[in-house]
Amino acid sequence: MSELGEFLRQRRGRIRPSDVGLPELGRRRRVPGLRREEVAQLAGVSVDYYVRLEQGRGGGVSAEVLDAVARVLRLDGTERGHLHALAHPPRGASRRPPRQVRPGLRLVLDALATPAFALGRCMDVPAWNAPADAVIGFSELPPGERNMARHAFLTEAGGRLYRDFERVAAETVAHLRLDAARHPDDPDLAALLAELTAGSPLFAELWARHGVREKASGHKLLCHPRAGELDFGYETLAPPGEPGLLLVVYTVEPGSVTAERLAVLTAAVPSGPGPALGR
């Protein structure tokens, strides 16, 4: 089944008939959620048309039809955008994100007193500041492992770092799934996904769920090997003029236990952002 078809199947499987005003009674349902014909009826398209859409044969489908299907399946804004990207994949190679962080952004990282790092398209980490190094240990990783997805799924240290590892794992996969639809011809991303699928059964299981999520804000609950439990918020910023690059900034409540432990951690770490990541 196509990526588009699998995404639609997964999403209609989570909608109960009663959620959209249909009776639960009737002939026995072989699969959970809505049937294809029910989605078609509610979206105002023919059953044959919707079936072809799930089979990846809906070339030229209009934005109006996609929005109608999104409404029936109760997709949020991120999922709706993902649906459009799957139905109308971008043509041609998209611009690659920078492999090095420009000096001005390095100064921004260095000026921050909380952990912050740059995040590339494949979740590579091209630069970081001293607090981020103290918390995550980027400088101790081989260059090829300075990647948040590899660190989480393919290293023991990554698995131990997060107290809420299952949530972090799901969010990581959902971010990569969103990125893969936006850049379907990126060979580096394809290689990373193959590596993660082969190396982590958990990644493969989460990937099959077709979850998507923007990396915007949230919480990181860590268990640092020296500092113990650390509770951070995080905010993700997109620098203008740097497509494919994000700045992830951890936030901490002033006067909190985490702030005190972070101060101890960073006291012995040299200041300055980490080096650029070359591939």
C-alpha positions as protocol buffer text, in pm:
chain_id: "A"
residue {
  index: 1
  type: MET
  ca { x: 0 y: 0 z: 0 }
}
residue {
  index: 2
  type: SER
  ca { x: 119 y: 353 z: -75 }
}
residue {
  index: 3
  type: GLU
  ca { x: 228 y: 595 z: 199 }
}
residue {
  index: 4
  type: LEU
  ca { x: -86 y: 797 z: 131 }
}
residue {
  index: 5
  type: GLY
  ca { x: -310 y: 490 z: 151 }
}
residue {
  index: 6
  type: GLU
  ca { x: -152 y: 364 z: 472 }
}
residue {
  index: 7
  type: PHE
  ca { x: -184 y: 705 z: 633 }
}
residue {
  index: 8
  type: LEU
  ca { x: -555 y: 723 z: 541 }
}
residue {
  index: 9
  type: ARG
  ca { x: -615 y: 367 z: 660 }
}
residue {
  index: 10
  type: GLN
  ca { x: -450 y: 437 z: 993 }
}
residue {
  index: 11
  type: ARG
  ca { x: -647 y: 756 z: 1043 }
}
residue {
  index: 12
  type: ARG
  ca { x: -990 y: 617 z: 953 }
}
residue {
  index: 13
  type: GLY
  ca { x: -915 y: 327 z: 1187 }
}
residue {
  index: 14
  type: ARG
  ca { x: -915 y: 559 z: 1486 }
}
residue {
  index: 15
  type: ILE
  ca { x: -1257 y: 719 z: 1410 }
}
residue {
  index: 16
  type: ARG
  ca { x: -1560 y: 545 z: 1558 }
}
residue {
  index: 17
  type: PRO
  ca { x: -1884 y: 564 z: 1359 }
}
residue {
  index: 18
  type: SER
  ca { x: -2054 y: 739 z: 1652 }
}
residue {
  index: 19
  type: ASP
  ca { x: -1786 y: 1012 z: 1633 }
}
residue {
  index: 20
  type: VAL
  ca { x: -1928 y: 1122 z: 1297 }
}
residue {
  index: 21
  type: GLY
  ca { x: -2296 y: 1062 z: 1361 }
}
residue {
  index: 22
  type: LEU
  ca { x: -2320 y: 708 z: 1223 }
}
residue {
  index: 23
  type: PRO
  ca { x: -2483 y: 422 z: 1415 }
}
residue {
  index: 24
  type: GLU
  ca { x: -2258 y: 163 z: 1576 }
}
residue {
  index: 25
  type: LEU
  ca { x: -2505 y: -113 z: 1495 }
}
residue {
  index: 26
  type: GLY
  ca { x: -2508 y: -304 z: 1169 }
}
residue {
  index: 27
  type: ARG
  ca { x: -2314 y: -584 z: 1016 }
}
residue {
  index: 28
  type: ARG
  ca { x: -2002 y: -692 z: 1193 }
}
residue {
  index: 29
  type: ARG
  ca { x: -1698 y: -473 z: 1126 }
}
residue {
  index: 30
  type: ARG
  ca { x: -1389 y: -658 z: 1019 }
}
residue {
  index: 31
  type: VAL
  ca { x: -1162 y: -361 z: 1100 }
}
residue {
  index: 32
  type: PRO
  ca { x: -1185 y: -86 z: 1362 }
}
residue {
  index: 33
  type: GLY
  ca { x: -1301 y: 260 z: 1267 }
}
residue {
  index: 34
  type: LEU
  ca { x: -1477 y: 379 z: 956 }
}
residue {
  index: 35
  type: ARG
  ca { x: -1522 y: 179 z: 637 }
}
residue {
  index: 36
  type: ARG
  ca { x: -1403 y: 323 z: 310 }
}
residue {
  index: 37
  type: GLU
  ca { x: -1757 y: 371 z: 186 }
}
residue {
  index: 38
  type: GLU
  ca { x: -1844 y: 567 z: 501 }
}
residue {
  index: 39
  type: VAL
  ca { x: -1551 y: 803 z: 454 }
}
residue {
  index: 40
  type: ALA
  ca { x: -1649 y: 850 z: 89 }
}
residue {
  index: 41
  type: GLN
  ca { x: -2012 y: 925 z: 179 }
}
residue {
  index: 42
  type: LEU
  ca { x: -1921 y: 1177 z: 447 }
}
residue {
  index: 43
  type: ALA
  ca { x: -1658 y: 1345 z: 226 }
}
residue {
  index: 44
  type: GLY
  ca { x: -1900 y: 1373 z: -66 }
}
residue {
  index: 45
  type: VAL
  ca { x: -1705 y: 1161 z: -315 }
}
residue {
  index: 46
  type: SER
  ca { x: -1776 y: 828 z: -481 }
}
residue {
  index: 47
  type: VAL
  ca { x: -1664 y: 509 z: -314 }
}
residue {
  index: 48
  type: ASP
  ca { x: -1457 y: 418 z: -621 }
}
residue {
  index: 49
  type: TYR
  ca { x: -1281 y: 753 z: -609 }
}
residue {
  index: 50
  type: TYR
  ca { x: -1192 y: 716 z: -241 }
}
residue {
  index: 51
  type: VAL
  ca { x: -1076 y: 356 z: -291 }
}
residue {
  index: 52
  type: ARG
  ca { x: -844 y: 472 z: -569 }
}
residue {
  index: 53
  type: LEU
  ca { x: -714 y: 744 z: -338 }
}
residue {
  index: 54
  type: GLU
  ca { x: -624 y: 489 z: -69 }
}
residue {
  index: 55
  type: GLN
  ca { x: -461 y: 273 z: -333 }
}
residue {
  index: 56
  type: GLY
  ca { x: -238 y: 559 z: -441 }
}
residue {
  index: 57
  type: ARG
  ca { x: -420 y: 600 z: -773 }
}
residue {
  index: 58
  type: GLY
  ca { x: -581 y: 932 z: -698 }
}
residue {
  index: 59
  type: GLY
  ca { x: -354 y: 1144 z: -915 }
}
residue {
  index: 60
  type: GLY
  ca { x: -469 y: 1502 z: -951 }
}
residue {
  index: 61
  type: VAL
  ca { x: -691 y: 1492 z: -645 }
}
residue {
  index: 62
  type: SER
  ca { x: -808 y: 1843 z: -560 }
}
residue {
  index: 63
  type: ALA
  ca { x: -731 y: 2033 z: -240 }
}
residue {
  index: 64
  type: GLU
  ca { x: -1105 y: 2052 z: -176 }
}
residue {
  index: 65
  type: VAL
  ca { x: -1141 y: 1674 z: -175 }
}
residue {
  index: 66
  type: LEU
  ca { x: -839 y: 1635 z: 51 }
}
residue {
  index: 67
  type: ASP
  ca { x: -979 y: 1892 z: 292 }
}
residue {
  index: 68
  type: ALA
  ca { x: -1314 y: 1709 z: 294 }
}
residue {
  index: 69
  type: VAL
  ca { x: -1142 y: 1380 z: 376 }
}
residue {
  index: 70
  type: ALA
  ca { x: -934 y: 1555 z: 644 }
}
residue {
  index: 71
  type: ARG
  ca { x: -1253 y: 1690 z: 799 }
}
residue {
  index: 72
  type: VAL
  ca { x: -1415 y: 1345 z: 810 }
}
residue {
  index: 73
  type: LEU
  ca { x: -1103 y: 1189 z: 961 }
}
residue {
  index: 74
  type: ARG
  ca { x: -1067 y: 1475 z: 1210 }
}
residue {
  index: 75
  type: LEU
  ca { x: -709 y: 1553 z: 1114 }
}
residue {
  index: 76
  type: ASP
  ca { x: -534 y: 1832 z: 1299 }
}
residue {
  index: 77
  type: GLY
  ca { x: -344 y: 2103 z: 1114 }
}
residue {
  index: 78
  type: THR
  ca { x: -19 y: 1907 z: 1099 }
}
residue {
  index: 79
  type: GLU
  ca { x: -192 y: 1591 z: 978 }
}
residue {
  index: 80
  type: ARG
  ca { x: -386 y: 1790 z: 718 }
}
residue {
  index: 81
  type: GLY
  ca { x: -64 y: 1937 z: 579 }
}
residue {
  index: 82
  type: HIS
  ca { x: 90 y: 1590 z: 577 }
}
residue {
  index: 83
  type: LEU
  ca { x: -206 y: 1455 z: 379 }
}
residue {
  index: 84
  type: HIS
  ca { x: -159 y: 1725 z: 115 }
}
residue {
  index: 85
  type: ALA
  ca { x: 216 y: 1655 z: 97 }
}
residue {
  index: 86
  type: LEU
  ca { x: 154 y: 1283 z: 44 }
}
residue {
  index: 87
  type: ALA
  ca { x: -109 y: 1345 z: -223 }
}
residue {
  index: 88
  type: HIS
  ca { x: 104 y: 1605 z: -404 }
}
residue {
  index: 89
  type: PRO
  ca { x: 472 y: 1520 z: -341 }
}
residue {
  index: 90
  type: PRO
  ca { x: 711 y: 1808 z: -409 }
}
residue {
  index: 91
  type: ARG
  ca { x: 884 y: 1788 z: -743 }
}
residue {
  index: 92
  type: GLY
  ca { x: 1259 y: 1803 z: -783 }
}
residue {
  index: 93
  type: ALA
  ca { x: 1526 y: 1798 z: -518 }
}
residue {
  index: 94
  type: SER
  ca { x: 1461 y: 2035 z: -231 }
}
residue {
  index: 95
  type: ARG
  ca { x: 1732 y: 2262 z: -103 }
}
residue {
  index: 96
  type: ARG
  ca { x: 1961 y: 2088 z: 141 }
}
residue {
  index: 97
  type: PRO
  ca { x: 1995 y: 2247 z: 485 }
}
residue {
  index: 98
  type: PRO
  ca { x: 2334 y: 2395 z: 571 }
}
residue {
  index: 99
  type: ARG
  ca { x: 2601 y: 2156 z: 692 }
}
residue {
  index: 100
  type: GLN
  ca { x: 2752 y: 2431 z: 899 }
}
residue {
  index: 101
  type: VAL
  ca { x: 2591 y: 2694 z: 1117 }
}
residue {
  index: 102
  type: ARG
  ca { x: 2661 y: 3054 z: 1023 }
}
residue {
  index: 103
  type: PRO
  ca { x: 2870 y: 3257 z: 1271 }
}
residue {
  index: 104
  type: GLY
  ca { x: 2579 y: 3472 z: 1385 }
}
residue {
  index: 105
  type: LEU
  ca { x: 2376 y: 3169 z: 1494 }
}
residue {
  index: 106
  type: ARG
  ca { x: 2680 y: 3029 z: 1671 }
}
residue {
  index: 107
  type: LEU
  ca { x: 2697 y: 3352 z: 1873 }
}
residue {
  index: 108
  type: VAL
  ca { x: 2329 y: 3318 z: 1958 }
}
residue {
  index: 109
  type: LEU
  ca { x: 2388 y: 2964 z: 2087 }
}
residue {
  index: 110
  type: ASP
  ca { x: 2689 y: 3075 z: 2289 }
}
residue {
  index: 111
  type: ALA
  ca { x: 2497 y: 3363 z: 2447 }
}
residue {
  index: 112
  type: LEU
  ca { x: 2229 y: 3135 z: 2592 }
}
residue {
  index: 113
  type: ALA
  ca { x: 2267 y: 3016 z: 2949 }
}
residue {
  index: 114
  type: THR
  ca { x: 2044 y: 2713 z: 2893 }
}
residue {
  index: 115
  type: PRO
  ca { x: 2105 y: 2410 z: 2669 }
}
residue {
  index: 116
  type: ALA
  ca { x: 2054 y: 2490 z: 2301 }
}
residue {
  index: 117
  type: PHE
  ca { x: 2156 y: 2327 z: 1975 }
}
residue {
  index: 118
  type: ALA
  ca { x: 2097 y: 2343 z: 1602 }
}
residue {
  index: 119
  type: LEU
  ca { x: 1890 y: 2064 z: 1446 }
}
residue {
  index: 120
  type: GLY
  ca { x: 1919 y: 1978 z: 1077 }
}
residue {
  index: 121
  type: ARG
  ca { x: 1673 y: 1802 z: 847 }
}
residue {
  index: 122
  type: CYS
  ca { x: 1783 y: 1450 z: 936 }
}
residue {
  index: 123
  type: MET
  ca { x: 1797 y: 1547 z: 1304 }
}
residue {
  index: 124
  type: ASP
  ca { x: 2172 y: 1595 z: 1276 }
}
residue {
  index: 125
  type: VAL
  ca { x: 2321 y: 1836 z: 1529 }
}
residue {
  index: 126
  type: PRO
  ca { x: 2565 y: 2073 z: 1353 }
}
residue {
  index: 127
  type: ALA
  ca { x: 2630 y: 2296 z: 1656 }
}
residue {
  index: 128
  type: TRP
  ca { x: 2552 y: 2324 z: 2025 }
}
residue {
  index: 129
  type: ASN
  ca { x: 2643 y: 2536 z: 2326 }
}
residue {
  index: 130
  type: ALA
  ca { x: 2824 y: 2446 z: 2646 }
}
residue {
  index: 131
  type: PRO
  ca { x: 2512 y: 2376 z: 2857 }
}
residue {
  index: 132
  type: ALA
  ca { x: 2378 y: 2141 z: 2587 }
}
residue {
  index: 133
  type: ASP
  ca { x: 2712 y: 1960 z: 2582 }
}
residue {
  index: 134
  type: ALA
  ca { x: 2703 y: 1926 z: 2959 }
}
residue {
  index: 135
  type: VAL
  ca { x: 2353 y: 1776 z: 2949 }
}
residue {
  index: 136
  type: ILE
  ca { x: 2361 y: 1560 z: 2634 }
}
residue {
  index: 137
  type: GLY
  ca { x: 2735 y: 1515 z: 2574 }
}
residue {
  index: 138
  type: PHE
  ca { x: 2756 y: 1598 z: 2204 }
}
residue {
  index: 139
  type: SER
  ca { x: 3134 y: 1642 z: 2207 }
}
residue {
  index: 140
  type: GLU
  ca { x: 3178 y: 1289 z: 2343 }
}
residue {
  index: 141
  type: LEU
  ca { x: 2989 y: 1136 z: 2051 }
}
residue {
  index: 142
  type: PRO
  ca { x: 3157 y: 1033 z: 1724 }
}
residue {
  index: 143
  type: PRO
  ca { x: 3057 y: 1277 z: 1445 }
}
residue {
  index: 144
  type: GLY
  ca { x: 2826 y: 1022 z: 1282 }
}
residue {
  index: 145
  type: GLU
  ca { x: 2631 y: 978 z: 1607 }
}
residue {
  index: 146
  type: ARG
  ca { x: 2564 y: 1349 z: 1664 }
}
residue {
  index: 147
  type: ASN
  ca { x: 2209 y: 1292 z: 1555 }
}
residue {
  index: 148
  type: MET
  ca { x: 1912 y: 1300 z: 1791 }
}
residue {
  index: 149
  type: ALA
  ca { x: 1733 y: 1005 z: 1629 }
}
residue {
  index: 150
  type: ARG
  ca { x: 2042 y: 781 z: 1623 }
}
residue {
  index: 151
  type: HIS
  ca { x: 2123 y: 885 z: 1979 }
}
residue {
  index: 152
  type: ALA
  ca { x: 1774 y: 794 z: 2101 }
}
residue {
  index: 153
  type: PHE
  ca { x: 1724 y: 464 z: 1919 }
}
residue {
  index: 154
  type: LEU
  ca { x: 2070 y: 322 z: 1854 }
}
residue {
  index: 155
  type: THR
  ca { x: 2276 y: 406 z: 2166 }
}
residue {
  index: 156
  type: GLU
  ca { x: 2245 y: 284 z: 2524 }
}
residue {
  index: 157
  type: ALA
  ca { x: 2318 y: 633 z: 2655 }
}
residue {
  index: 158
  type: GLY
  ca { x: 2030 y: 780 z: 2458 }
}
residue {
  index: 159
  type: GLY
  ca { x: 1789 y: 518 z: 2585 }
}
residue {
  index: 160
  type: ARG
  ca { x: 1888 y: 588 z: 2946 }
}
residue {
  index: 161
  type: LEU
  ca { x: 1885 y: 967 z: 2918 }
}
residue {
  index: 162
  type: TYR
  ca { x: 1508 y: 1015 z: 2884 }
}
residue {
  index: 163
  type: ARG
  ca { x: 1281 y: 933 z: 3175 }
}
residue {
  index: 164
  type: ASP
  ca { x: 984 y: 941 z: 2938 }
}
residue {
  index: 165
  type: PHE
  ca { x: 1160 y: 755 z: 2660 }
}
residue {
  index: 166
  type: GLU
  ca { x: 843 y: 616 z: 2498 }
}
residue {
  index: 167
  type: ARG
  ca { x: 702 y: 966 z: 2445 }
}
residue {
  index: 168
  type: VAL
  ca { x: 1034 y: 1100 z: 2317 }
}
residue {
  index: 169
  type: ALA
  ca { x: 1065 y: 805 z: 2080 }
}
residue {
  index: 170
  type: ALA
  ca { x: 714 y: 860 z: 1939 }
}
residue {
  index: 171
  type: GLU
  ca { x: 777 y: 1234 z: 1893 }
}
residue {
  index: 172
  type: THR
  ca { x: 1108 y: 1168 z: 1719 }
}
residue {
  index: 173
  type: VAL
  ca { x: 951 y: 924 z: 1473 }
}
residue {
  index: 174
  type: ALA
  ca { x: 657 y: 1160 z: 1411 }
}
residue {
  index: 175
  type: HIS
  ca { x: 899 y: 1444 z: 1328 }
}
residue {
  index: 176
  type: LEU
  ca { x: 1092 y: 1225 z: 1084 }
}
residue {
  index: 177
  type: ARG
  ca { x: 770 y: 1097 z: 924 }
}
residue {
  index: 178
  type: LEU
  ca { x: 661 y: 1456 z: 861 }
}
residue {
  index: 179
  type: ASP
  ca { x: 1000 y: 1545 z: 716 }
}
residue {
  index: 180
  type: ALA
  ca { x: 1004 y: 1241 z: 488 }
}
residue {
  index: 181
  type: ALA
  ca { x: 680 y: 1352 z: 319 }
}
residue {
  index: 182
  type: ARG
  ca { x: 815 y: 1703 z: 266 }
}
residue {
  index: 183
  type: HIS
  ca { x: 1145 y: 1577 z: 122 }
}
residue {
  index: 184
  type: PRO
  ca { x: 1072 y: 1236 z: -36 }
}
residue {
  index: 185
  type: ASP
  ca { x: 1386 y: 1240 z: -254 }
}
residue {
  index: 186
  type: ASP
  ca { x: 1639 y: 1319 z: 20 }
}
residue {
  index: 187
  type: PRO
  ca { x: 1895 y: 1033 z: 5 }
}
residue {
  index: 188
  type: ASP
  ca { x: 2043 y: 1114 z: 348 }
}
residue {
  index: 189
  type: LEU
  ca { x: 1702 y: 1093 z: 510 }
}
residue {
  index: 190
  type: ALA
  ca { x: 1624 y: 767 z: 329 }
}
residue {
  index: 191
  type: ALA
  ca { x: 1953 y: 618 z: 451 }
}
residue {
  index: 192
  type: LEU
  ca { x: 1884 y: 728 z: 809 }
}
residue {
  index: 193
  type: LEU
  ca { x: 1535 y: 575 z: 805 }
}
residue {
  index: 194
  type: ALA
  ca { x: 1672 y: 246 z: 671 }
}
residue {
  index: 195
  type: GLU
  ca { x: 1939 y: 242 z: 941 }
}
residue {
  index: 196
  type: LEU
  ca { x: 1691 y: 313 z: 1220 }
}
residue {
  index: 197
  type: THR
  ca { x: 1440 y: 56 z: 1091 }
}
residue {
  index: 198
  type: ALA
  ca { x: 1707 y: -214 z: 1074 }
}
residue {
  index: 199
  type: GLY
  ca { x: 1862 y: -126 z: 1409 }
}
residue {
  index: 200
  type: SER
  ca { x: 1559 y: -64 z: 1628 }
}
residue {
  index: 201
  type: PRO
  ca { x: 1241 y: -276 z: 1642 }
}
residue {
  index: 202
  type: LEU
  ca { x: 1079 y: 6 z: 1840 }
}
residue {
  index: 203
  type: PHE
  ca { x: 1149 y: 255 z: 1563 }
}
residue {
  index: 204
  type: ALA
  ca { x: 1003 y: 16 z: 1305 }
}
residue {
  index: 205
  type: GLU
  ca { x: 690 y: -31 z: 1517 }
}
residue {
  index: 206
  type: LEU
  ca { x: 640 y: 344 z: 1566 }
}
residue {
  index: 207
  type: TRP
  ca { x: 710 y: 418 z: 1199 }
}
residue {
  index: 208
  type: ALA
  ca { x: 430 y: 184 z: 1097 }
}
residue {
  index: 209
  type: ARG
  ca { x: 179 y: 393 z: 1294 }
}
residue {
  index: 210
  type: HIS
  ca { x: 222 y: 691 z: 1057 }
}
residue {
  index: 211
  type: GLY
  ca { x: 210 y: 948 z: 1335 }
}
residue {
  index: 212
  type: VAL
  ca { x: 316 y: 1303 z: 1246 }
}
residue {
  index: 213
  type: ARG
  ca { x: 407 y: 1590 z: 1476 }
}
residue {
  index: 214
  type: GLU
  ca { x: 572 y: 1927 z: 1441 }
}
residue {
  index: 215
  type: LYS
  ca { x: 868 y: 1979 z: 1670 }
}
residue {
  index: 216
  type: ALA
  ca { x: 746 y: 2304 z: 1826 }
}
residue {
  index: 217
  type: SER
  ca { x: 752 y: 2291 z: 2205 }
}
residue {
  index: 218
  type: GLY
  ca { x: 719 y: 2049 z: 2491 }
}
residue {
  index: 219
  type: HIS
  ca { x: 906 y: 1899 z: 2785 }
}
residue {
  index: 220
  type: LYS
  ca { x: 1219 y: 1692 z: 2828 }
}
residue {
  index: 221
  type: LEU
  ca { x: 1243 y: 1486 z: 3145 }
}
residue {
  index: 222
  type: LEU
  ca { x: 1599 y: 1361 z: 3169 }
}
residue {
  index: 223
  type: CYS
  ca { x: 1800 y: 1137 z: 3398 }
}
residue {
  index: 224
  type: HIS
  ca { x: 2156 y: 1265 z: 3374 }
}
residue {
  index: 225
  type: PRO
  ca { x: 2431 y: 1020 z: 3483 }
}
residue {
  index: 226
  type: ARG
  ca { x: 2595 y: 1284 z: 3708 }
}
residue {
  index: 227
  type: ALA
  ca { x: 2325 y: 1543 z: 3783 }
}
residue {
  index: 228
  type: GLY
  ca { x: 2027 y: 1313 z: 3830 }
}
residue {
  index: 229
  type: GLU
  ca { x: 1676 y: 1416 z: 3727 }
}
residue {
  index: 230
  type: LEU
  ca { x: 1644 y: 1730 z: 3514 }
}
residue {
  index: 231
  type: ASP
  ca { x: 1312 y: 1881 z: 3405 }
}
residue {
  index: 232
  type: PHE
  ca { x: 1326 y: 2110 z: 3101 }
}
residue {
  index: 233
  type: GLY
  ca { x: 1078 y: 2272 z: 2871 }
}
residue {
  index: 234
  type: TYR
  ca { x: 1185 y: 2331 z: 2514 }
}
residue {
  index: 235
  type: GLU
  ca { x: 1104 y: 2574 z: 2235 }
}
residue {
  index: 236
  type: THR
  ca { x: 1194 y: 2526 z: 1868 }
}
residue {
  index: 237
  type: LEU
  ca { x: 1279 y: 2829 z: 1654 }
}
residue {
  index: 238
  type: ALA
  ca { x: 1322 y: 2845 z: 1276 }
}
residue {
  index: 239
  type: PRO
  ca { x: 1595 y: 3098 z: 1182 }
}
residue {
  index: 240
  type: PRO
  ca { x: 1499 y: 3306 z: 877 }
}
residue {
  index: 241
  type: GLY
  ca { x: 1700 y: 3225 z: 567 }
}
residue {
  index: 242
  type: GLU
  ca { x: 1799 y: 2878 z: 689 }
}
residue {
  index: 243
  type: PRO
  ca { x: 1545 y: 2628 z: 548 }
}
residue {
  index: 244
  type: GLY
  ca { x: 1572 y: 2288 z: 710 }
}
residue {
  index: 245
  type: LEU
  ca { x: 1752 y: 2421 z: 1018 }
}
residue {
  index: 246
  type: LEU
  ca { x: 1595 y: 2464 z: 1364 }
}
residue {
  index: 247
  type: LEU
  ca { x: 1725 y: 2599 z: 1693 }
}
residue {
  index: 248
  type: VAL
  ca { x: 1611 y: 2393 z: 1991 }
}
residue {
  index: 249
  type: VAL
  ca { x: 1632 y: 2581 z: 2321 }
}
residue {
  index: 250
  type: TYR
  ca { x: 1575 y: 2412 z: 2656 }
}
residue {
  index: 251
  type: THR
  ca { x: 1408 y: 2626 z: 2920 }
}
residue {
  index: 252
  type: VAL
  ca { x: 1432 y: 2595 z: 3297 }
}
residue {
  index: 253
  type: GLU
  ca { x: 1245 y: 2757 z: 3585 }
}
residue {
  index: 254
  type: PRO
  ca { x: 1469 y: 3004 z: 3773 }
}
residue {
  index: 255
  type: GLY
  ca { x: 1550 y: 2885 z: 4122 }
}
residue {
  index: 256
  type: SER
  ca { x: 1436 y: 2530 z: 4052 }
}
residue {
  index: 257
  type: VAL
  ca { x: 1627 y: 2215 z: 4139 }
}
residue {
  index: 258
  type: THR
  ca { x: 1702 y: 2171 z: 3769 }
}
residue {
  index: 259
  type: ALA
  ca { x: 1847 y: 2525 z: 3751 }
}
residue {
  index: 260
  type: GLU
  ca { x: 2075 y: 2450 z: 4047 }
}
residue {
  index: 261
  type: ARG
  ca { x: 2190 y: 2118 z: 3904 }
}
residue {
  index: 262
  type: LEU
  ca { x: 2245 y: 2271 z: 3560 }
}
residue {
  index: 263
  type: ALA
  ca { x: 2465 y: 2542 z: 3714 }
}
residue {
  index: 264
  type: VAL
  ca { x: 2682 y: 2276 z: 3878 }
}
residue {
  index: 265
  type: LEU
  ca { x: 2705 y: 2080 z: 3552 }
}
residue {
  index: 266
  type: THR
  ca { x: 2806 y: 2378 z: 3340 }
}
residue {
  index: 267
  type: ALA
  ca { x: 3053 y: 2525 z: 3588 }
}
residue {
  index: 268
  type: ALA
  ca { x: 3332 y: 2295 z: 3473 }
}
residue {
  index: 269
  type: VAL
  ca { x: 3247 y: 2300 z: 3101 }
}
residue {
  index: 270
  type: PRO
  ca { x: 3438 y: 2538 z: 2869 }
}
residue {
  index: 271
  type: SER
  ca { x: 3218 y: 2802 z: 2709 }
}
residue {
  index: 272
  type: GLY
  ca { x: 3153 y: 2824 z: 2335 }
}
residue {
  index: 273
  type: PRO
  ca { x: 2938 y: 2637 z: 2082 }
}
residue {
  index: 274
  type: GLY
  ca { x: 3029 y: 2298 z: 1951 }
}
residue {
  index: 275
  type: PRO
  ca { x: 3192 y: 2248 z: 1613 }
}
residue {
  index: 276
  type: ALA
  ca { x: 3002 y: 2208 z: 1288 }
}
residue {
  index: 277
  type: LEU
  ca { x: 2906 y: 1858 z: 1187 }
}
residue {
  index: 278
  type: GLY
  ca { x: 3046 y: 1747 z: 855 }
}
residue {
  index: 279
  type: ARG
  ca { x: 2901 y: 1459 z: 658 }
}
